[in-house]
Amino acid sequence: MSDRILIFDTTLRDGEQCPGAAMTQRQKLEVARQLARLGVDIIEAGFPIASQGDFESVREIAKTVRGPVICGLARCVPADIDVAGAAIKPAGKQGRIHVFLGTSKIHREFKLGKAREEILRLAAEGVRRARKFTAHVEFSPEDASRTEIDFLIEVVEAALEAGATTINLPDTTGYATPEEYGRMFREVIARARGSGNAVFSTHCHNDLGLAVANSLAGILAGARQVECTLNGIGERAGNAALEEVVMALRTRHDSLGELTTGIQTREIVRTSRLVSAACSFPVPRNKAIVGLNAFAHSSGIHQDGILKKRETYEIMDPEEVGWGKTELPLTKHSGRAAVASRLKHLGYSLKPAELQAVFSRFKEIGDRKKFVYDDDLVSLVGAQIQVARETYSLEKLSVSCGIGEKPEAKITLRHGRKSLSAAGTGDGAVDAVLKTIDRITGLKGHLVDYQVRAVTEGKDAVGEVSLNVRFETKAEPCGGRAAATDVIESSARAYLAAVNRWFAEGGRTPRGKSRRTLAHP
Ligand code: KIV
Ligand code: ZN
């Protein structure tokens, strides 16, 4: 058995499925390029049948990203498979279709209403159909960890016989324990006819906080592909975190064996930040490997130990995962070339118009802040590339507020060639600003989530606002993110980003028709 573990990144599919993490096509492309630099083996770029946007993103990634295999997800439904086949076509021999079908009793009876025989037939037909588009077909018996083992083996055999080259056994609900998950792999690999011709894969959710432990158990039991996401984002409590699986394998050869991955670990932190910026999902400070506190030692005893010998309290070298040497910060005197070169170093490849927009915001911030750090830039770029088209942009903003005063906002927005102004009050300064924006746009946004954080240290730090807004009762919330030295301005810009995303994805004002149907698994 090979010692090489394939890293299948599903940040752009399962990761993007978590509420509030939706990314634009432009952002997905940036993330995919960085995933290729990170060295993942397979990028699951989306679920092409879910929407036109998903289809186009997968197709664009298949067309332009080279290195990893590009994969599209499909149910065992002919239309899904055909659309996935069309989306991955530009990747040529590097294209993969991932078909899935619920196999557990609860899925068969309540979700699908299908008997075992029908599941076996659909699985085989789905794989066979996918094989017409590509030689790389992955099959997932959804909810595998809660499927009766004998039936699971039958389904796996049917998929293998039909031509599946990878068999993924997902712990869809995050229910399994490591011992159970490992046992399932051992049994299926040992008993399923033809298992020697396929790569077995883990896919773990974190509902009980066991996603990484279960993935490692799967590997120890013979899996050679791991499905995971950056920062562990994903449906509900998330998926196994790529950075944790990779660093566990690298750090614990003594316990897990001499297993390797193709991951360039020094790209991990950079990729984590890019993903966090793209999906407006801040990384918790205490997140393993990539959180700000991951290598921060605060107690005196620990600091003393670290100074005497790093290994007393550090099991990994922070530089190995991309922390460490901070570059000299930029200042308002830095020119466009310096900013462009720093952005390139940070992993961005911006179009000239995007670079210009980021540079203008950089200058505005540089005027108010002594140093502009890498994190400030990442924050600015993330905000800049989040919408394809700006329906509204901020021209002027003034707010008056104080103790005992009713906060009032006066705002001017640019809309095409027009400047539209309004004034309004609210319960607080942010409320006044958002309500006044609604007055101008005609929308009525409901704030689902609002977070503010200082991007770097210091009183002049850039304040980054991440928010999610629901513009129609049943619609998916739109995410927005923005950074400025003033958090009221960041709030206005982040809210406008969400407004622009709503319109860019076909949304209307309440008088118009609504949009957006999503068919996630
Ligand atoms: O969790 C799951 O079962 C999935 C499948 C589509 C593989 O995401
Ligand atoms: Zn999943």
Short mmCIF file of C-alpha atoms and ligand atoms in Angstrom, two decimals:
data_model
loop_
_atom_site.label_atom_id
_atom_site.label_comp_id
_atom_site.label_asym_id
_atom_site.label_seq_id
_atom_site.Cartn_x
_atom_site.Cartn_y
_atom_site.Cartn_z
CA MET A 1 0.00 0.00 0.00
CA SER A 2 1.27 3.44 -0.95
CA ASP A 3 2.55 5.79 1.75
CA ARG A 4 1.29 8.83 -0.14
CA ILE A 5 -1.98 10.34 1.13
CA LEU A 6 -3.99 12.21 -1.48
CA ILE A 7 -5.46 15.49 -0.27
CA PHE A 8 -8.91 16.11 -1.70
CA ASP A 9 -9.90 19.66 -0.86
CA THR A 10 -13.62 20.36 -0.69
CA THR A 11 -13.46 23.95 0.62
CA LEU A 12 -15.21 25.15 -2.53
CA ARG A 13 -18.01 22.57 -2.28
CA ASP A 14 -18.73 21.23 1.22
CA GLY A 15 -16.95 24.23 2.76
CA GLU A 16 -18.93 26.71 0.78
CA GLN A 17 -22.14 24.93 1.81
CA CYS A 18 -21.94 26.26 5.35
CA PRO A 19 -24.35 29.13 5.94
CA GLY A 20 -22.75 32.50 5.31
CA ALA A 21 -19.66 31.12 3.53
CA ALA A 22 -20.88 31.60 -0.04
CA MET A 23 -18.14 32.84 -2.37
CA THR A 24 -18.39 34.59 -5.71
CA GLN A 25 -16.99 32.99 -8.84
CA ARG A 26 -14.05 35.40 -8.73
CA GLN A 27 -13.26 34.46 -5.14
CA LYS A 28 -13.56 30.74 -5.89
CA LEU A 29 -11.07 31.09 -8.70
CA GLU A 30 -8.57 32.89 -6.41
CA VAL A 31 -9.01 30.17 -3.78
CA ALA A 32 -8.60 27.39 -6.39
CA ARG A 33 -5.36 28.94 -7.65
CA GLN A 34 -4.02 29.10 -4.13
CA LEU A 35 -5.10 25.50 -3.46
CA ALA A 36 -2.99 24.50 -6.47
CA ARG A 37 -0.02 26.38 -4.99
CA LEU A 38 -0.69 24.66 -1.65
CA GLY A 39 -0.29 21.36 -3.48
CA VAL A 40 -3.65 19.67 -2.97
CA ASP A 41 -4.17 16.67 -5.25
CA ILE A 42 -7.85 17.15 -5.99
CA ILE A 43 -10.03 20.27 -5.84
CA GLU A 44 -13.75 19.62 -5.49
CA ALA A 45 -14.73 22.85 -7.19
CA GLY A 46 -18.50 22.72 -6.69
CA PHE A 47 -21.81 21.05 -7.33
CA PRO A 48 -22.51 22.09 -10.92
CA ILE A 49 -26.26 21.28 -11.01
CA ALA A 50 -26.93 23.44 -7.91
CA SER A 51 -26.99 26.71 -9.85
CA GLN A 52 -25.69 28.35 -12.99
CA GLY A 53 -23.10 30.12 -10.80
CA ASP A 54 -21.81 26.80 -9.45
CA PHE A 55 -21.61 25.37 -12.95
CA GLU A 56 -19.65 28.36 -14.25
CA SER A 57 -17.26 28.34 -11.30
CA VAL A 58 -16.41 24.66 -11.77
CA ARG A 59 -15.99 25.15 -15.50
CA GLU A 60 -13.76 28.21 -15.08
CA ILE A 61 -11.59 26.42 -12.52
CA ALA A 62 -11.37 23.38 -14.81
CA LYS A 63 -10.33 25.69 -17.63
CA THR A 64 -7.69 27.70 -15.83
CA VAL A 65 -6.29 25.90 -12.80
CA ARG A 66 -3.52 23.45 -13.60
CA GLY A 67 -1.93 20.82 -11.37
CA PRO A 68 -4.67 19.29 -9.25
CA VAL A 69 -7.48 17.08 -10.53
CA ILE A 70 -10.69 19.16 -10.78
CA CYS A 71 -13.81 17.47 -9.48
CA GLY A 72 -17.53 18.22 -9.75
CA LEU A 73 -20.18 16.70 -7.48
CA ALA A 74 -23.36 15.01 -8.77
CA ARG A 75 -26.24 13.03 -7.32
CA CYS A 76 -26.89 9.65 -8.96
CA VAL A 77 -29.25 11.46 -11.31
CA PRO A 78 -28.59 11.59 -15.07
CA ALA A 79 -29.02 15.38 -15.37
CA ASP A 80 -26.64 16.02 -12.47
CA ILE A 81 -23.99 13.77 -13.97
CA ASP A 82 -24.29 15.29 -17.45
CA VAL A 83 -24.00 18.83 -16.09
CA ALA A 84 -21.00 17.83 -13.93
CA GLY A 85 -19.43 16.18 -17.01
CA ALA A 86 -19.81 19.40 -19.00
CA ALA A 87 -18.41 21.50 -16.15
CA ILE A 88 -15.22 19.47 -15.70
CA LYS A 89 -14.65 18.95 -19.44
CA PRO A 90 -12.03 21.71 -19.81
CA ALA A 91 -9.80 19.86 -17.31
CA GLY A 92 -9.45 17.00 -19.83
CA LYS A 93 -7.78 13.96 -18.29
CA GLN A 94 -7.54 15.83 -15.01
CA GLY A 95 -11.33 15.93 -14.56
CA ARG A 96 -13.22 13.85 -11.99
CA ILE A 97 -16.93 13.31 -11.30
CA HIS A 98 -17.97 12.52 -7.75
CA VAL A 99 -21.34 10.79 -7.58
CA PHE A 100 -23.13 10.19 -4.31
CA LEU A 101 -26.22 8.36 -3.14
CA GLY A 102 -27.72 7.85 0.33
CA THR A 103 -27.34 4.23 1.45
CA SER A 104 -28.23 4.10 5.18
CA LYS A 105 -31.61 2.75 6.22
CA ILE A 106 -32.77 6.16 7.33
CA HIS A 107 -31.76 7.75 4.01
CA ARG A 108 -33.28 4.91 1.98
CA GLU A 109 -36.59 4.96 3.82
CA PHE A 110 -37.17 8.61 4.65
CA LYS A 111 -35.15 10.66 2.18
CA LEU A 112 -35.18 8.55 -0.96
CA GLY A 113 -38.06 6.12 -0.45
CA LYS A 114 -36.11 3.41 -2.24
CA ALA A 115 -35.45 -0.28 -1.57
CA ARG A 116 -31.95 -1.75 -1.41
CA GLU A 117 -32.14 -3.23 -4.93
CA GLU A 118 -32.95 0.15 -6.40
CA ILE A 119 -30.06 1.80 -4.54
CA LEU A 120 -27.69 -0.83 -5.97
CA ARG A 121 -29.03 -0.24 -9.49
CA LEU A 122 -28.86 3.58 -9.20
CA ALA A 123 -25.32 3.51 -7.82
CA ALA A 124 -24.09 1.33 -10.70
CA GLU A 125 -25.94 3.36 -13.33
CA GLY A 126 -24.64 6.64 -11.90
CA VAL A 127 -21.02 5.47 -11.96
CA ARG A 128 -21.40 4.01 -15.45
CA ARG A 129 -22.85 7.26 -16.77
CA ALA A 130 -20.08 9.31 -15.15
CA ARG A 131 -17.46 7.02 -16.72
CA LYS A 132 -18.66 8.18 -20.15
CA PHE A 133 -17.26 11.63 -19.30
CA THR A 134 -14.06 10.74 -17.49
CA ALA A 135 -11.89 7.87 -16.35
CA HIS A 136 -11.81 9.30 -12.80
CA VAL A 137 -15.07 8.53 -11.05
CA GLU A 138 -15.51 8.73 -7.32
CA PHE A 139 -18.49 7.13 -5.62
CA SER A 140 -19.80 8.05 -2.13
CA PRO A 141 -22.41 5.97 -0.33
CA GLU A 142 -23.78 8.93 1.63
CA ASP A 143 -24.15 8.28 5.37
CA ALA A 144 -21.83 5.28 4.94
CA SER A 145 -20.95 5.20 8.63
CA ARG A 146 -24.62 4.54 9.52
CA THR A 147 -25.19 2.02 6.72
CA GLU A 148 -25.51 -1.69 7.54
CA ILE A 149 -22.03 -3.07 6.82
CA ASP A 150 -23.14 -5.96 4.57
CA PHE A 151 -25.25 -3.67 2.44
CA LEU A 152 -22.48 -1.05 2.34
CA ILE A 153 -20.14 -3.70 0.95
CA GLU A 154 -22.72 -4.67 -1.68
CA VAL A 155 -23.07 -1.03 -2.80
CA VAL A 156 -19.30 -0.55 -2.92
CA GLU A 157 -18.95 -3.71 -5.02
CA ALA A 158 -21.64 -2.46 -7.42
CA ALA A 159 -19.88 0.89 -7.78
CA LEU A 160 -16.49 -0.77 -8.30
CA GLU A 161 -17.88 -3.13 -10.89
CA ALA A 162 -19.41 -0.17 -12.73
CA GLY A 163 -16.01 1.52 -12.91
CA ALA A 164 -15.54 3.70 -9.80
CA THR A 165 -11.87 4.47 -9.24
CA THR A 166 -12.23 6.08 -5.80
CA ILE A 167 -14.58 4.96 -3.04
CA ASN A 168 -15.33 7.58 -0.41
CA LEU A 169 -16.96 6.42 2.83
CA PRO A 170 -18.41 9.56 4.41
CA ASP A 171 -19.36 10.10 8.01
CA THR A 172 -22.05 12.46 6.74
CA THR A 173 -23.57 13.29 10.11
CA GLY A 174 -20.36 13.32 12.16
CA TYR A 175 -21.69 10.40 14.21
CA ALA A 176 -18.86 7.88 14.10
CA THR A 177 -16.12 7.42 16.65
CA PRO A 178 -12.55 6.80 15.46
CA GLU A 179 -12.68 3.13 16.40
CA GLU A 180 -15.93 2.57 14.44
CA TYR A 181 -14.83 4.61 11.46
CA GLY A 182 -11.53 2.71 11.18
CA ARG A 183 -13.32 -0.61 11.54
CA MET A 184 -15.67 0.24 8.66
CA PHE A 185 -12.70 0.85 6.34
CA ARG A 186 -10.93 -2.29 7.42
CA GLU A 187 -14.00 -4.39 6.80
CA VAL A 188 -14.97 -2.86 3.45
CA ILE A 189 -11.42 -3.01 2.10
CA ALA A 190 -10.99 -6.61 3.24
CA ARG A 191 -14.35 -7.89 2.02
CA ALA A 192 -15.47 -5.87 -1.04
CA ARG A 193 -14.68 -7.58 -4.34
CA GLY A 194 -12.38 -5.39 -6.44
CA SER A 195 -11.41 -3.09 -3.55
CA GLY A 196 -7.73 -3.47 -4.47
CA ASN A 197 -8.32 -1.52 -7.69
CA ALA A 198 -9.64 1.61 -5.99
CA VAL A 199 -8.41 4.34 -3.68
CA PHE A 200 -10.44 4.55 -0.47
CA SER A 201 -11.23 7.96 0.92
CA THR A 202 -12.34 9.53 4.21
CA HIS A 203 -14.89 12.34 4.46
CA CYS A 204 -15.63 13.37 8.03
CA HIS A 205 -17.89 15.97 9.58
CA ASN A 206 -17.22 17.57 12.91
CA ASP A 207 -20.54 17.34 14.75
CA LEU A 208 -18.87 15.64 17.72
CA GLY A 209 -15.52 17.35 17.18
CA LEU A 210 -14.07 14.07 15.84
CA ALA A 211 -13.60 14.86 12.15
CA VAL A 212 -9.79 14.91 12.20
CA ALA A 213 -9.49 11.96 14.60
CA ASN A 214 -11.86 9.95 12.39
CA SER A 215 -9.94 10.88 9.23
CA LEU A 216 -6.71 9.65 10.82
CA ALA A 217 -8.44 6.45 11.92
CA GLY A 218 -9.58 5.94 8.32
CA ILE A 219 -6.03 6.41 7.08
CA LEU A 220 -4.66 3.93 9.61
CA ALA A 221 -7.25 1.45 8.35
CA GLY A 222 -6.15 1.80 4.73
CA ALA A 223 -7.73 4.98 3.27
CA ARG A 224 -5.30 6.82 1.00
CA GLN A 225 -7.36 9.93 0.24
CA VAL A 226 -8.64 12.47 2.77
CA GLU A 227 -11.45 14.90 2.05
CA CYS A 228 -11.04 18.08 4.01
CA THR A 229 -11.39 21.86 3.99
CA LEU A 230 -9.27 24.83 4.96
CA ASN A 231 -10.06 26.11 8.46
CA GLY A 232 -12.42 23.11 8.78
CA ILE A 233 -15.33 25.04 7.26
CA GLY A 234 -18.27 23.01 6.05
CA GLU A 235 -21.84 21.92 6.52
CA ARG A 236 -23.01 22.46 10.16
CA ALA A 237 -19.99 22.05 12.48
CA GLY A 238 -17.69 21.70 9.48
CA ASN A 239 -15.42 19.13 7.84
CA ALA A 240 -12.03 17.77 8.82
CA ALA A 241 -9.56 20.66 8.73
CA LEU A 242 -6.93 20.17 6.02
CA GLU A 243 -4.20 21.89 8.03
CA GLU A 244 -4.81 19.66 11.05
CA VAL A 245 -4.83 16.39 9.12
CA VAL A 246 -1.71 17.33 7.16
CA MET A 247 0.24 18.54 10.18
CA ALA A 248 -0.80 15.53 12.28
CA LEU A 249 0.54 13.24 9.55
CA ARG A 250 3.74 15.24 9.31
CA THR A 251 4.35 15.68 13.02
CA ARG A 252 3.45 12.19 14.20
CA HIS A 253 5.31 9.77 11.92
CA ASP A 254 6.18 7.83 15.07
CA SER A 255 2.52 7.09 15.75
CA LEU A 256 0.87 7.28 12.31
CA GLY A 257 3.63 5.85 10.12
CA GLU A 258 5.84 7.31 7.41
CA LEU A 259 2.94 8.78 5.45
CA THR A 260 3.43 11.79 3.19
CA THR A 261 1.28 14.35 1.39
CA GLY A 262 2.08 16.72 -1.47
CA ILE A 263 1.18 19.77 0.63
CA GLN A 264 3.59 22.70 0.67
CA THR A 265 3.07 23.34 4.35
CA ARG A 266 4.55 26.85 4.23
CA GLU A 267 1.52 27.89 2.16
CA ILE A 268 -0.95 26.79 4.86
CA VAL A 269 -1.39 30.07 6.77
CA ARG A 270 -1.59 32.11 3.58
CA THR A 271 -4.27 29.79 2.18
CA SER A 272 -6.19 29.83 5.43
CA ARG A 273 -6.33 33.64 5.37
CA LEU A 274 -7.34 33.75 1.74
CA VAL A 275 -10.22 31.35 2.41
CA SER A 276 -11.26 33.23 5.53
CA ALA A 277 -11.26 36.51 3.58
CA ALA A 278 -13.13 35.03 0.62
CA CYS A 279 -15.95 33.51 2.64
CA SER A 280 -16.18 36.20 5.35
CA PHE A 281 -15.52 33.59 8.00
CA PRO A 282 -13.02 34.76 10.62
CA VAL A 283 -10.61 32.09 11.88
CA PRO A 284 -11.07 31.64 15.66
CA ARG A 285 -8.01 32.77 17.61
CA ASN A 286 -7.60 29.36 19.20
CA LYS A 287 -7.95 27.37 15.94
CA ALA A 288 -5.18 24.75 15.71
CA ILE A 289 -2.31 25.57 13.30
CA VAL A 290 -3.85 28.72 11.74
CA GLY A 291 -5.45 30.63 14.65
CA LEU A 292 -3.64 33.72 15.96
CA ASN A 293 -3.03 32.01 19.29
CA ALA A 294 -1.84 28.71 17.80
CA PHE A 295 1.79 29.52 18.55
CA ALA A 296 1.34 32.31 21.13
CA HIS A 297 2.73 31.47 24.54
CA SER A 298 1.37 33.72 27.24
CA SER A 299 2.20 32.14 30.56
CA GLY A 300 5.55 33.02 32.09
CA ILE A 301 6.48 29.38 32.60
CA HIS A 302 5.83 28.55 28.93
CA GLN A 303 7.68 31.64 27.68
CA ASP A 304 10.64 30.77 29.83
CA GLY A 305 10.64 27.19 28.51
CA ILE A 306 10.37 28.31 24.88
CA LEU A 307 13.34 30.67 25.32
CA LYS A 308 15.43 27.83 26.74
CA LYS A 309 14.38 25.29 24.11
CA ARG A 310 11.52 25.80 21.64
CA GLU A 311 10.45 22.16 21.76
CA THR A 312 9.58 22.40 25.48
CA TYR A 313 6.15 23.76 24.52
CA GLU A 314 6.06 23.73 20.69
CA ILE A 315 5.44 20.52 18.76
CA MET A 316 5.74 22.20 15.35
CA ASP A 317 7.87 24.98 14.00
CA PRO A 318 5.49 27.88 13.20
CA GLU A 319 7.56 28.75 10.13
CA GLU A 320 6.89 25.29 8.75
CA VAL A 321 3.20 26.16 8.34
CA GLY A 322 3.81 29.66 7.07
CA TRP A 323 3.88 31.76 10.24
CA GLY A 324 6.90 33.77 10.99
CA LYS A 325 8.98 36.34 9.32
CA THR A 326 6.65 39.28 8.84
CA GLU A 327 7.59 41.37 5.85
CA LEU A 328 8.27 45.06 6.35
CA PRO A 329 4.92 46.85 6.48
CA LEU A 330 3.93 49.17 3.64
CA THR A 331 3.24 52.86 4.27
CA LYS A 332 1.32 55.58 2.47
CA HIS A 333 4.52 56.32 0.53
CA SER A 334 4.63 52.83 -0.99
CA GLY A 335 3.88 52.83 -4.70
CA ARG A 336 1.62 50.67 -6.80
CA ALA A 337 4.51 48.34 -7.76
CA ALA A 338 5.31 47.66 -4.10
CA VAL A 339 1.67 46.94 -3.34
CA ALA A 340 1.34 44.72 -6.44
CA SER A 341 4.46 42.78 -5.53
CA ARG A 342 3.28 42.26 -1.93
CA LEU A 343 -0.11 41.08 -3.17
CA LYS A 344 1.59 38.61 -5.48
CA HIS A 345 3.65 37.34 -2.56
CA LEU A 346 0.40 36.92 -0.62
CA GLY A 347 -0.96 34.71 -3.39
CA TYR A 348 -3.21 37.10 -5.31
CA SER A 349 -3.24 37.56 -9.07
CA LEU A 350 -5.43 40.59 -9.60
CA LYS A 351 -6.66 42.08 -12.83
CA PRO A 352 -5.44 45.67 -13.48
CA ALA A 353 -8.82 47.21 -12.54
CA GLU A 354 -8.93 45.23 -9.29
CA LEU A 355 -5.36 46.21 -8.46
CA GLN A 356 -6.27 49.85 -9.04
CA ALA A 357 -9.29 49.57 -6.73
CA VAL A 358 -7.22 47.91 -3.99
CA PHE A 359 -4.46 50.49 -4.43
CA SER A 360 -6.95 53.38 -4.01
CA ARG A 361 -8.27 51.87 -0.78
CA PHE A 362 -4.68 51.20 0.33
CA LYS A 363 -3.89 54.91 -0.13
CA GLU A 364 -6.98 55.96 1.82
CA ILE A 365 -5.99 53.68 4.68
CA GLY A 366 -2.32 54.64 4.45
CA ASP A 367 -3.34 58.26 5.04
CA ARG A 368 -4.91 57.36 8.35
CA LYS A 369 -2.57 54.65 9.56
CA LYS A 370 1.21 54.61 9.93
CA PHE A 371 1.82 51.09 8.63
CA VAL A 372 -0.28 48.90 6.36
CA TYR A 373 0.41 45.27 7.24
CA ASP A 374 -0.04 42.11 5.17
CA ASP A 375 -3.22 41.29 7.10
CA ASP A 376 -4.61 44.74 6.24
CA LEU A 377 -3.93 44.06 2.56
CA VAL A 378 -5.52 40.59 2.66
CA SER A 379 -8.54 42.21 4.24
CA LEU A 380 -8.71 44.93 1.58
CA VAL A 381 -8.38 42.48 -1.31
CA GLY A 382 -10.93 40.11 0.17
CA ALA A 383 -13.39 42.98 0.34
CA GLN A 384 -12.57 44.18 -3.16
CA ILE A 385 -13.02 40.94 -5.07
CA GLN A 386 -16.19 39.76 -3.39
CA VAL A 387 -18.64 41.04 -6.01
CA ALA A 388 -18.53 40.83 -9.74
CA ARG A 389 -20.39 44.10 -10.25
CA GLU A 390 -20.89 47.08 -7.95
CA THR A 391 -24.52 48.18 -8.22
CA TYR A 392 -24.05 50.69 -5.40
CA SER A 393 -20.85 52.21 -4.06
CA LEU A 394 -20.20 54.50 -1.13
CA GLU A 395 -19.54 58.14 -1.96
CA LYS A 396 -20.14 59.98 1.31
CA LEU A 397 -20.90 58.99 4.85
CA SER A 398 -21.35 61.07 7.97
CA VAL A 399 -22.76 59.98 11.28
CA SER A 400 -23.59 61.95 14.39
CA CYS A 401 -24.12 60.17 17.67
CA GLY A 402 -23.45 60.55 21.34
CA ILE A 403 -24.84 59.72 24.77
CA GLY A 404 -28.47 60.90 24.93
CA GLU A 405 -28.56 61.74 21.20
CA LYS A 406 -30.49 59.86 18.53
CA PRO A 407 -27.85 58.57 16.08
CA GLU A 408 -28.27 60.00 12.60
CA ALA A 409 -26.58 59.01 9.33
CA LYS A 410 -26.29 60.94 6.08
CA ILE A 411 -25.22 58.82 3.13
CA THR A 412 -24.61 59.30 -0.56
CA LEU A 413 -24.31 56.25 -2.81
CA ARG A 414 -23.28 56.08 -6.44
CA HIS A 415 -25.67 54.09 -8.60
CA GLY A 416 -24.63 54.07 -12.25
CA ARG A 417 -24.24 57.73 -13.16
CA LYS A 418 -26.48 58.97 -10.34
CA SER A 419 -25.61 60.06 -6.82
CA LEU A 420 -28.40 59.16 -4.40
CA SER A 421 -28.55 60.65 -0.91
CA ALA A 422 -30.65 60.01 2.17
CA ALA A 423 -30.60 60.63 5.90
CA GLY A 424 -31.99 58.42 8.62
CA THR A 425 -31.87 57.55 12.29
CA GLY A 426 -31.48 54.27 14.14
CA ASP A 427 -30.97 52.69 17.56
CA GLY A 428 -27.23 52.99 17.18
CA ALA A 429 -24.76 54.42 14.67
CA VAL A 430 -24.51 51.16 12.69
CA ASP A 431 -28.28 50.70 12.70
CA ALA A 432 -28.74 54.26 11.40
CA VAL A 433 -26.24 53.64 8.60
CA LEU A 434 -27.75 50.34 7.48
CA LYS A 435 -31.31 51.68 7.57
CA THR A 436 -30.29 54.71 5.53
CA ILE A 437 -28.66 52.45 2.92
CA ASP A 438 -31.94 50.47 2.77
CA ARG A 439 -33.80 53.72 2.14
CA ILE A 440 -31.67 54.41 -0.90
CA THR A 441 -31.61 50.90 -2.34
CA GLY A 442 -35.26 50.06 -1.61
CA LEU A 443 -34.19 46.78 0.04
CA LYS A 444 -35.03 45.74 3.57
CA GLY A 445 -32.13 43.70 4.85
CA HIS A 446 -32.26 41.58 7.98
CA LEU A 447 -28.87 41.27 9.64
CA VAL A 448 -28.34 37.56 10.36
CA ASP A 449 -24.82 37.89 11.66
CA TYR A 450 -22.45 40.79 12.37
CA GLN A 451 -18.84 40.54 13.51
CA VAL A 452 -16.15 43.13 13.91
CA ARG A 453 -12.46 42.53 14.56
CA ALA A 454 -9.23 44.49 14.59
CA VAL A 455 -7.07 43.08 11.79
CA THR A 456 -3.79 44.00 13.50
CA GLU A 457 -2.69 45.44 16.82
CA GLY A 458 -2.78 49.13 17.78
CA LYS A 459 -5.41 51.83 18.22
CA ASP A 460 -5.13 52.77 14.55
CA ALA A 461 -5.76 49.15 13.48
CA VAL A 462 -7.99 48.45 10.54
CA GLY A 463 -11.42 47.30 11.71
CA GLU A 464 -12.88 44.51 9.63
CA VAL A 465 -16.61 43.89 9.57
CA SER A 466 -18.05 40.56 8.35
CA LEU A 467 -21.79 40.28 8.11
CA ASN A 468 -24.60 38.26 6.57
CA VAL A 469 -27.84 39.80 5.45
CA ARG A 470 -31.10 38.17 4.41
CA PHE A 471 -32.97 40.27 1.88
CA GLU A 472 -35.92 37.92 1.43
CA THR A 473 -37.43 35.56 3.97
CA LYS A 474 -36.55 32.33 2.20
CA ALA A 475 -33.42 33.43 0.37
CA GLU A 476 -29.90 32.42 1.32
CA PRO A 477 -28.16 35.20 3.28
CA CYS A 478 -25.64 37.30 1.36
CA GLY A 479 -22.23 37.78 2.94
CA GLY A 480 -20.31 41.03 2.95
CA ARG A 481 -16.97 42.02 4.33
CA ALA A 482 -15.04 45.27 4.41
CA ALA A 483 -12.14 46.89 6.14
CA ALA A 484 -11.49 50.51 7.09
CA THR A 485 -9.87 52.35 9.98
CA ASP A 486 -13.37 53.37 11.08
CA VAL A 487 -15.74 50.52 11.98
CA ILE A 488 -18.82 52.54 11.02
CA GLU A 489 -17.37 52.93 7.52
CA SER A 490 -16.45 49.20 7.44
CA SER A 491 -20.04 48.39 8.43
CA ALA A 492 -21.44 50.54 5.61
CA ARG A 493 -19.04 49.05 3.06
CA ALA A 494 -19.66 45.45 4.23
CA TYR A 495 -23.41 45.98 4.05
CA LEU A 496 -23.08 47.43 0.55
CA ALA A 497 -20.99 44.41 -0.45
CA ALA A 498 -23.89 42.18 0.63
CA VAL A 499 -26.34 44.42 -1.26
CA ASN A 500 -24.18 44.22 -4.38
CA ARG A 501 -23.91 40.47 -4.09
CA TRP A 502 -27.69 40.23 -3.83
CA PHE A 503 -28.11 42.16 -7.05
CA ALA A 504 -25.20 40.41 -8.80
CA GLU A 505 -26.85 37.05 -8.11
CA GLY A 506 -30.15 38.14 -9.61
CA GLY A 507 -31.88 39.57 -6.53
CA ARG A 508 -34.51 42.28 -6.82
CA THR A 509 -35.98 44.97 -4.62
CA PRO A 510 -39.16 43.81 -2.84
CA ARG A 511 -41.33 45.09 -5.69
CA GLY A 512 -39.44 43.00 -8.26
CA LYS A 513 -39.30 39.25 -8.70
CA SER A 514 -37.15 37.17 -6.43
CA ARG A 515 -34.46 34.66 -7.33
CA ARG A 516 -31.96 32.02 -6.22
CA THR A 517 -32.82 28.41 -5.91
CA LEU A 518 -30.24 26.22 -4.28
CA ALA A 519 -30.13 22.44 -4.38
CA HIS A 520 -27.33 21.48 -2.05
CA PRO A 521 -27.05 17.85 -0.96
O1 KIV B 1 -21.04 14.52 3.86
C1 KIV B 1 -21.30 13.91 2.82
O2 KIV B 1 -21.78 12.76 2.84
C2 KIV B 1 -21.04 14.58 1.56
C3 KIV B 1 -21.19 13.73 0.33
C4 KIV B 1 -21.72 14.52 -0.80
C5 KIV B 1 -19.88 13.09 0.04
O3 KIV B 1 -20.65 15.71 1.53
ZN ZN B 2 -19.88 16.31 3.53
#
